[in-house]
Coordinates of C-alpha atoms and ligand atoms in Angstrom, one line a residue:
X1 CA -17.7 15.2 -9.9
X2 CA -13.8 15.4 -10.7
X3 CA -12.1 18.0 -12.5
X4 CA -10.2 17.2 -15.0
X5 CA -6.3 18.2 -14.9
X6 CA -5.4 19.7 -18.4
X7 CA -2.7 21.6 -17.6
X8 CA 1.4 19.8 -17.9
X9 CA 2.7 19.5 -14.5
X10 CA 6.4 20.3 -13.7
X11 CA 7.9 17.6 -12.4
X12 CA 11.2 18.6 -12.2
X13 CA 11.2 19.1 -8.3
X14 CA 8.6 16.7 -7.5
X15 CA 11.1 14.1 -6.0
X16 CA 10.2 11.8 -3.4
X17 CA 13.3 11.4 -0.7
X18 CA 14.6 8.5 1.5
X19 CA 13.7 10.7 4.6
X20 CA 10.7 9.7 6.4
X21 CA 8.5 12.5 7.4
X22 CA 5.3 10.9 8.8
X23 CA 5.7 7.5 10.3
X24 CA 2.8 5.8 11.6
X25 CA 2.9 2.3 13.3
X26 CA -0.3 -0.1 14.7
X27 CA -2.2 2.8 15.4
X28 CA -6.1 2.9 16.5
X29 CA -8.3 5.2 17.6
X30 CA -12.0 4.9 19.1
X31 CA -14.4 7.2 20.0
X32 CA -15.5 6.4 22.7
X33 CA -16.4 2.8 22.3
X34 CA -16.5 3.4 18.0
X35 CA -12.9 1.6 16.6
X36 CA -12.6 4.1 14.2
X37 CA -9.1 4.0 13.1
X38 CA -8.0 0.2 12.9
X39 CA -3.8 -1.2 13.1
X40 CA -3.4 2.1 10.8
X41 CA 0.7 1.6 9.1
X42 CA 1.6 4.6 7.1
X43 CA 5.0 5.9 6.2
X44 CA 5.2 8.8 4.3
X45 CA 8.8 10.1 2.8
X46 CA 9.4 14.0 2.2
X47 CA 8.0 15.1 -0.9
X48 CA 5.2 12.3 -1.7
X49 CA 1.7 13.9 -2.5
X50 CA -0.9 11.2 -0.8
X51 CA -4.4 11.5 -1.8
X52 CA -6.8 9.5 0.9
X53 CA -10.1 8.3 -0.9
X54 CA -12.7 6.6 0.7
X55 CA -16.2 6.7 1.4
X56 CA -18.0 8.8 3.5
X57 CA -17.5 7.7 7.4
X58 CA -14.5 5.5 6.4
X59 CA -12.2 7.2 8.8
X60 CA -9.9 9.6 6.3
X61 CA -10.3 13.1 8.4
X62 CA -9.7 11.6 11.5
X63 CA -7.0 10.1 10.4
X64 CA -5.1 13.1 9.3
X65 CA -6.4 15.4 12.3
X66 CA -4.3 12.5 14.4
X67 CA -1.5 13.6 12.5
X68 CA -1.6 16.9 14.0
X69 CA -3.4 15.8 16.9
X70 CA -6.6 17.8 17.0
X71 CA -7.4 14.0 17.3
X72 CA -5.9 11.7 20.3
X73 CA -4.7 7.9 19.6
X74 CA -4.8 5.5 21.5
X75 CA -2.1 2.9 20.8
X76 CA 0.7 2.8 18.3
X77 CA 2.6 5.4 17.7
X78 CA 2.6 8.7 15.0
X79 CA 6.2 10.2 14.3
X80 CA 6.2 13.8 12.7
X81 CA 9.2 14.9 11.2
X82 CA 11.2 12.7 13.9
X83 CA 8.9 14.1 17.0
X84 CA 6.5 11.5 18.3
X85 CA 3.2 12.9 19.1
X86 CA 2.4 11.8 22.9
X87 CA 0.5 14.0 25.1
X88 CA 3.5 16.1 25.8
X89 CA 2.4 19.4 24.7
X90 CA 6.4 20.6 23.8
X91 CA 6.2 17.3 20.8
X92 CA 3.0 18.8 20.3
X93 CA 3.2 22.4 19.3
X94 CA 6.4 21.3 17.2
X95 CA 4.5 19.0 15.6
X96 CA 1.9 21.7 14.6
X97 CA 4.1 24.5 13.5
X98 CA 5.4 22.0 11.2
X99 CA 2.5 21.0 9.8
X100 CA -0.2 22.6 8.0
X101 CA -3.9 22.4 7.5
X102 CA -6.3 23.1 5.4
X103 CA -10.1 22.3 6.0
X104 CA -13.4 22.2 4.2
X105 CA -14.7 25.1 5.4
X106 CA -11.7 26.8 5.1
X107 CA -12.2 27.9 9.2
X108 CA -10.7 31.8 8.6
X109 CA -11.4 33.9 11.3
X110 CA -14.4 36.3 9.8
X111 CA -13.6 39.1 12.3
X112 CA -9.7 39.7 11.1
X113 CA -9.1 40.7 7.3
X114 CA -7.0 38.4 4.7
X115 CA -3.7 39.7 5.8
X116 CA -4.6 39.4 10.2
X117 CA -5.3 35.9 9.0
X118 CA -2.2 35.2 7.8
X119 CA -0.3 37.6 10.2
X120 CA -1.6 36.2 13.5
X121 CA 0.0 33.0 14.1
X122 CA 3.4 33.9 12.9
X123 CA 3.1 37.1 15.1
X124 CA 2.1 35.3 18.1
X125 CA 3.2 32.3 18.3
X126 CA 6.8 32.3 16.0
X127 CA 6.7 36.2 17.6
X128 CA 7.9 37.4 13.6
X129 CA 7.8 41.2 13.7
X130 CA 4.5 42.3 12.6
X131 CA 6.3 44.2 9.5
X132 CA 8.2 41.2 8.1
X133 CA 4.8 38.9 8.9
X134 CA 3.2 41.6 6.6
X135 CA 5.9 40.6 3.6
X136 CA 5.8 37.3 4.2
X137 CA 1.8 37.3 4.0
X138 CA 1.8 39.4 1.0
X139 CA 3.9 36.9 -0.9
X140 CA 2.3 34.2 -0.1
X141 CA -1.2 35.9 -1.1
X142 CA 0.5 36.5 -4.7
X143 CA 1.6 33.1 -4.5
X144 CA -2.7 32.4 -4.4
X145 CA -3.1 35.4 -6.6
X146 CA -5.0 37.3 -4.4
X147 CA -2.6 40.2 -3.4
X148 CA -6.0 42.5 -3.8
X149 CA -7.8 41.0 -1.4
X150 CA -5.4 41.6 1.5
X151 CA -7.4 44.2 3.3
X152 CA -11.1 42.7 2.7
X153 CA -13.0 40.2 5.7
X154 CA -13.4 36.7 4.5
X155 CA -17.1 37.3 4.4
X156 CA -16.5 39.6 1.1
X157 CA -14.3 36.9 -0.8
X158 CA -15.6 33.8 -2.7
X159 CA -15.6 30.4 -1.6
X160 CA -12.5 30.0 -3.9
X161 CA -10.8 33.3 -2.9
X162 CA -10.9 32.1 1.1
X163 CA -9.8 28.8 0.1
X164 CA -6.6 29.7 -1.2
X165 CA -6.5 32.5 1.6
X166 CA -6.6 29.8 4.3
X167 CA -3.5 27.7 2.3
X168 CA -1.7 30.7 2.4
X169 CA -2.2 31.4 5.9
X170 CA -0.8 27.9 6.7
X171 CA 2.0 28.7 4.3
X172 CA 2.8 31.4 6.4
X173 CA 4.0 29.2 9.1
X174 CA 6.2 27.9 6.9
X175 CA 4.8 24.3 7.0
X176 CA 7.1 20.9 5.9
X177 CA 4.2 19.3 5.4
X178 CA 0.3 19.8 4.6
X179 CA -2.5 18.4 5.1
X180 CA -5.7 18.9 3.3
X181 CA -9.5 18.0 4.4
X182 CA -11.7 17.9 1.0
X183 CA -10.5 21.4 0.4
X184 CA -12.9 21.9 -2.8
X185 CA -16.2 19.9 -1.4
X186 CA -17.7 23.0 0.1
X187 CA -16.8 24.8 -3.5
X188 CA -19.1 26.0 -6.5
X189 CA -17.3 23.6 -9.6
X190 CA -16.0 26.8 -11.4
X191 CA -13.7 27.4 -8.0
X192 CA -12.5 24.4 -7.7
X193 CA -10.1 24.5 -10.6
X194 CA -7.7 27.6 -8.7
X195 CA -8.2 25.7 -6.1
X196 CA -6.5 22.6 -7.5
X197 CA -4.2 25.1 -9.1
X198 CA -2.7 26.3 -6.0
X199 CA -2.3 22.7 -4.9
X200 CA -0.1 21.9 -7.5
X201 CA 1.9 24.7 -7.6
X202 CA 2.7 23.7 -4.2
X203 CA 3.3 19.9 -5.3
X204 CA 5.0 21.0 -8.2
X205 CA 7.4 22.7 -5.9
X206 CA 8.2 19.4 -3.7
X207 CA 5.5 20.1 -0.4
X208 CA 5.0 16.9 1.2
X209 CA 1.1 16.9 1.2
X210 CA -1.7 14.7 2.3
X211 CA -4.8 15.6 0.6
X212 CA -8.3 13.4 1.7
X213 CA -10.3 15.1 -1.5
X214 CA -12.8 13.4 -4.6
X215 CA -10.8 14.7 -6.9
X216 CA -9.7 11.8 -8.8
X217 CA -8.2 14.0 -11.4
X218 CA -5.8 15.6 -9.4
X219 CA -5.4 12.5 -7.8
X220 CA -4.0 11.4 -11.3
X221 CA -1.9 14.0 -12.1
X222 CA -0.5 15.0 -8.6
X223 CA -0.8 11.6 -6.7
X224 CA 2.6 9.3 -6.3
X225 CA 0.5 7.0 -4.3
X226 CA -3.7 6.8 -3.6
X227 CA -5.0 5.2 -0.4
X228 CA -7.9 4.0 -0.2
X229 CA -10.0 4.0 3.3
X230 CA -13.0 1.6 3.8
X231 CA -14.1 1.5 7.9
X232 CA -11.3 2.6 9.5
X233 CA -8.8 0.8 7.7
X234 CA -6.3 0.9 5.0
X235 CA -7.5 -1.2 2.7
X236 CA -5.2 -0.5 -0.5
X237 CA -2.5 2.0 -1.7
X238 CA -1.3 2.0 -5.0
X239 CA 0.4 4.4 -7.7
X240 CA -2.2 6.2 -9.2
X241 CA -2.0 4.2 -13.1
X242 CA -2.3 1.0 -11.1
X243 CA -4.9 2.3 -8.4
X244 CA -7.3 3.5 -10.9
X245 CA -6.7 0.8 -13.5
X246 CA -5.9 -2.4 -11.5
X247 CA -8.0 -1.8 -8.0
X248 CA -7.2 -5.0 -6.1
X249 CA -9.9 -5.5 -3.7
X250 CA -13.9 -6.0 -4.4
X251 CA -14.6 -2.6 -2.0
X252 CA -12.0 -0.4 -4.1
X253 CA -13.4 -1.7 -7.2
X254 CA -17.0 -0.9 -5.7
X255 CA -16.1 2.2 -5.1
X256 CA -14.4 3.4 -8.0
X257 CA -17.3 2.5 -9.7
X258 CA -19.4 4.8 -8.1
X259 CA -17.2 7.9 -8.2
X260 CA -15.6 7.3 -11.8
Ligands
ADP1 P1 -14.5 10.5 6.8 O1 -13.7 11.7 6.8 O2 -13.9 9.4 6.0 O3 -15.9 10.8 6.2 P2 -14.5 10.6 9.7 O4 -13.1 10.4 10.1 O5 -15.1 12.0 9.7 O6 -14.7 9.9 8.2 O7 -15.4 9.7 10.6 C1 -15.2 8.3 10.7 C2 -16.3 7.8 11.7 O8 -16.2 8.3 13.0 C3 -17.7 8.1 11.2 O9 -18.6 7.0 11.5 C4 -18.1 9.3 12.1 O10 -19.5 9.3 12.3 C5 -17.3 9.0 13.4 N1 -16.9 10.2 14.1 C6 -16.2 11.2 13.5 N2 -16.0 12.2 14.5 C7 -16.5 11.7 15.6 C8 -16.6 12.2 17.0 N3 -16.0 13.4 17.3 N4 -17.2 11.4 17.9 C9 -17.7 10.2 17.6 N5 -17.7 9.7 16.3 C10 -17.1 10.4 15.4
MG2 MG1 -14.1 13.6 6.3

């Protein structure tokens, strides 16, 4: 179920800072009359790597798509990088060209090639000259090791290829932070390792990330700190040695033994 992390992971830039770049305080959420997100408290410094685990239903994409606010809470308060998220559109669109995000089903547009997906944001809405958006695109699709692809539609690539095309497109916006929905659950197993590759190059090189993803592996070798989600609420968080080897409460136990 996991892939295992065999390659040595460069630490040297990996630091977590004292600056706060997610805050969250007493925050719920219902839809409609579901309480889906329950008295949520989550501070997360610059350059931590979260993994959210969970089971299924327990809450862990809608809580990151209220980070970006494709999802609306309603009390308590999320702070982005200093900019609280209320329905003020200006906190919003700062919000979200400071943070990107990576889905599932990777969500490319099928219609524009590799390199129109990456160019179109920054072209209209940073307004980068479609030139430099090109350069910037193209290093970033090195970056995934798919320079070749640049001029193929996402239907031609693999699940793997559009996968690491999508995190370069939201590394095109030049993101502080990311966020990442079980990225390699929609994946055949022998994509998921450049998948996980491309994540830690970009942990290895101090992203702030929140990734919700089974990978327990890279939760291992990436992870500064695992939360675990059981109906809406936070239930643990842990370093990854203690998570995995000490779990505190009977549902993180339960579930570890299912997924392990
Ligand atoms: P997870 O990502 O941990 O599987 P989700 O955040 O997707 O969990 O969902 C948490 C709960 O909220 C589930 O019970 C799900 O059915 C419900 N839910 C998710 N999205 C909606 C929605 N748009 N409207 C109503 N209920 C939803
Ligand atoms: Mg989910």
């Amino acid at each position: 179920m996991s892939e295992a992390i065999t390659r040595k992971i460069d630490r040297s830039h990996m630091e977590v800072s004292d600056e706060v770049a997610i805050d969250i305080r007493a925050m719920n959420k219902w839809y409609g009359t579901f309480h889906v997100l329950r008295d949520i408290n989550l501070t997360v410094h610059k350059g931590e790597r979260i993994v959210i685990a969970g089971p299924s239903g327990s809450g862990k994409s809608t809580l990151i798509r209220c980070i970006n606010r494709l999802e609306e809470h309603q009390s308590g308060h999320i702070v982005v990088d200093n900019v609280e998220l209320t329905s003020d559109i200006k906190n919003i669109d700062k919000v979200r060209s400071e943070v990107g995000m990576v889905f599932q089903h990777f969500n490319l547009f099928p219609h524009l090639t590799v390199l129109e997906n990456c160019t179109l944001a920054p072209i209209w809405v940073r307004k980068v000259p479609k030139k430099q958006a090109e350069a910037t695109a193209m290093q970033f699709l090195e970056k995934v090791k798919i320079p070749e692809q640049a001029h193929k539609y996402p239907g031609q690539l693999s699940g793997g290829q559009q996968q690491r095309v999508a995190i370069a497109r939201s590394l095109c916006m030049q993101p502080k932070i990311m966020l990442f929905d079980e990225p390699t659950s929609a994946l055949d197993p022998e994509m998921i390792k450049e998948v996980l590759d491309t994540m830690i190059e970009l942990a290895e090189e101090g992203m702030t990330m929140l990734c919700v993803t089974h990978e327990m592996g890279f939760a291992q070798a990436v992870a500064n700190r695992v939360i675990f989600m059981d109906q809406g609420q936070i239930v643990e968080q842990n370093n990854p040695h203690d998570f995995f080897n000490n779990p505190q409460s009977e549902r993180t136990k339960l579930f570890l033994s299912q997924i392990l």
